[in-house]
PDB file of C-alpha atoms in Angstrom:
ATOM      1  CA  PRO A  28      25.859   3.961 -20.525  1.00  0.00           C
ATOM      2  CA  GLU A  29      22.366   4.052 -19.116  1.00  0.00           C
ATOM      3  CA  SER A  30      20.019   1.380 -17.757  1.00  0.00           C
ATOM      4  CA  GLY A  31      16.390   1.294 -18.806  1.00  0.00           C
ATOM      5  CA  ASP A  32      13.537   2.393 -16.593  1.00  0.00           C
ATOM      6  CA  VAL A  33      11.112   0.013 -14.850  1.00  0.00           C
ATOM      7  CA  SER A  34       7.510   1.152 -14.285  1.00  0.00           C
ATOM      8  CA  LEU A  35       4.636  -0.800 -12.715  1.00  0.00           C
ATOM      9  CA  PHE A  36       1.144   0.666 -12.375  1.00  0.00           C
ATOM     10  CA  ALA A  37      -1.928  -1.133 -11.008  1.00  0.00           C
ATOM     11  CA  GLY A  38      -5.268   0.199  -9.810  1.00  0.00           C
ATOM     12  CA  GLN A  39      -5.712  -2.090  -6.799  1.00  0.00           C
ATOM     13  CA  ALA A  40      -2.624  -4.055  -5.718  1.00  0.00           C
ATOM     14  CA  ILE A  41       0.815  -5.343  -6.645  1.00  0.00           C
ATOM     15  CA  GLY A  42       2.424  -8.331  -4.924  1.00  0.00           C
ATOM     16  CA  ILE A  43       6.129  -9.057  -5.390  1.00  0.00           C
ATOM     17  CA  VAL A  44       7.101 -12.459  -3.997  1.00  0.00           C
ATOM     18  CA  ALA A  45      10.607 -13.996  -4.011  1.00  0.00           C
ATOM     19  CA  SER A  46      11.611 -11.650  -6.836  1.00  0.00           C
ATOM     20  CA  GLU A  47      13.814  -8.658  -7.661  1.00  0.00           C
ATOM     21  CA  ILE A  48      13.166  -5.433  -9.524  1.00  0.00           C
ATOM     22  CA  THR A  49      16.516  -3.737 -10.060  1.00  0.00           C
ATOM     23  CA  THR A  50      18.307  -1.259 -12.266  1.00  0.00           C
ATOM     24  CA  ASN A  51      22.082  -1.056 -12.207  1.00  0.00           C
ATOM     25  CA  VAL A  52      24.989   0.762 -13.834  1.00  0.00           C
ATOM     26  CA  ASP A  53      28.409  -0.879 -13.382  1.00  0.00           C
ATOM     27  CA  SER A  54      30.563   1.638 -15.274  1.00  0.00           C
ATOM     28  CA  VAL A  55      32.614   4.522 -13.851  1.00  0.00           C
ATOM     29  CA  ALA A  56      29.995   6.998 -15.101  1.00  0.00           C
ATOM     30  CA  GLY A  57      26.455   6.584 -16.321  1.00  0.00           C
ATOM     31  CA  ARG A  58      22.918   6.452 -15.028  1.00  0.00           C
ATOM     32  CA  GLY A  59      20.961   3.544 -13.677  1.00  0.00           C
ATOM     33  CA  GLY A  60      17.324   3.429 -14.657  1.00  0.00           C
ATOM     34  CA  ASN A  61      14.474   4.741 -12.576  1.00  0.00           C
ATOM     35  CA  VAL A  62      12.120   2.367 -10.759  1.00  0.00           C
ATOM     36  CA  ALA A  63       8.525   3.619 -10.354  1.00  0.00           C
ATOM     37  CA  ILE A  64       5.698   1.634  -8.740  1.00  0.00           C
ATOM     38  CA  GLU A  65       2.224   3.102  -8.208  1.00  0.00           C
ATOM     39  CA  THR A  66      -0.711   1.125  -6.862  1.00  0.00           C
ATOM     40  CA  GLY A  67      -3.393   0.936  -4.200  1.00  0.00           C
ATOM     41  CA  ALA A  68      -1.503  -1.563  -2.013  1.00  0.00           C
ATOM     42  CA  LEU A  69       2.011  -2.978  -2.353  1.00  0.00           C
ATOM     43  CA  ALA A  70       3.005  -6.292  -0.746  1.00  0.00           C
ATOM     44  CA  LEU A  71       6.652  -7.409  -0.637  1.00  0.00           C
ATOM     45  CA  ALA A  72       7.583 -10.925   0.502  1.00  0.00           C
ATOM     46  CA  SER A  73      11.230 -11.999   0.177  1.00  0.00           C
ATOM     47  CA  ALA A  74      11.555  -9.277  -2.457  1.00  0.00           C
ATOM     48  CA  THR A  75      14.136  -6.672  -3.472  1.00  0.00           C
ATOM     49  CA  ILE A  76      13.489  -3.340  -5.182  1.00  0.00           C
ATOM     50  CA  SER A  77      16.633  -1.328  -5.918  1.00  0.00           C
ATOM     51  CA  ALA A  78      18.364   1.213  -8.140  1.00  0.00           C
ATOM     52  CA  ASN A  79      22.161   0.879  -7.935  1.00  0.00           C
ATOM     53  CA  ALA A  80      25.328   2.528  -9.237  1.00  0.00           C
ATOM     54  CA  ALA A  81      28.824   1.107  -8.771  1.00  0.00           C
ATOM     55  CA  GLY A  82      30.996   3.816 -10.361  1.00  0.00           C
ATOM     56  CA  ALA A  83      32.333   6.901  -8.591  1.00  0.00           C
ATOM     57  CA  ASN A  84      30.602   9.239 -11.061  1.00  0.00           C
ATOM     58  CA  ALA A  85      27.546   7.072 -11.704  1.00  0.00           C
ATOM     59  CA  ASP A  86      23.978   7.968 -10.746  1.00  0.00           C
ATOM     60  CA  ALA A  87      21.744   5.181  -9.427  1.00  0.00           C
ATOM     61  CA  GLY A  88      18.473   6.575 -10.785  1.00  0.00           C
ATOM     62  CA  ASP A  89      15.329   7.330  -8.803  1.00  0.00           C
ATOM     63  CA  LEU A  90      13.230   4.892  -6.787  1.00  0.00           C
ATOM     64  CA  THR A  91       9.586   5.963  -6.375  1.00  0.00           C
ATOM     65  CA  LEU A  92       6.980   3.857  -4.535  1.00  0.00           C
ATOM     66  CA  VAL A  93       3.424   5.162  -4.254  1.00  0.00           C
ATOM     67  CA  ALA A  94       0.859   2.973  -2.473  1.00  0.00           C
ATOM     68  CA  ARG A  95      -2.340   4.855  -1.701  1.00  0.00           C
ATOM     69  CA  GLU A  96      -3.566   2.314   0.873  1.00  0.00           C
ATOM     70  CA  ALA A  97      -0.633   0.381   2.338  1.00  0.00           C
ATOM     71  CA  ILE A  98       2.857  -1.046   1.902  1.00  0.00           C
ATOM     72  CA  LEU A  99       3.321  -4.451   3.524  1.00  0.00           C
ATOM     73  CA  GLN A 100       6.930  -5.618   3.692  1.00  0.00           C
ATOM     74  CA  SER A 101       8.323  -8.852   5.119  1.00  0.00           C
ATOM     75  CA  PRO A 102      11.474  -8.550   7.287  1.00  0.00           C
ATOM     76  CA  ASP A 103      13.616 -10.175   4.578  1.00  0.00           C
ATOM     77  CA  SER A 104      12.531  -7.768   1.840  1.00  0.00           C
ATOM     78  CA  VAL A 105      14.847  -4.918   0.778  1.00  0.00           C
ATOM     79  CA  VAL A 106      14.049  -1.520  -0.703  1.00  0.00           C
ATOM     80  CA  GLU A 107      17.147   0.549  -1.554  1.00  0.00           C
TER      81      GLU A 107
END
């Protein structure tokens, strides 16, 4: 089984507040979806961005963050 991909694109800024963007595969084999974010500035406040795989032969998928100006991340935010 495979998870779907998540893509966010914005010309100026993206703010993620008290939210999660995740892809996950829980089976023994399979592929989690890719997470791609591209913007001018990315702000994370109490946020999680992750691509996960639980199975021994599973692939978590790719996590790509592109912020041309800045990434601002609060201490309680997680990117994995």
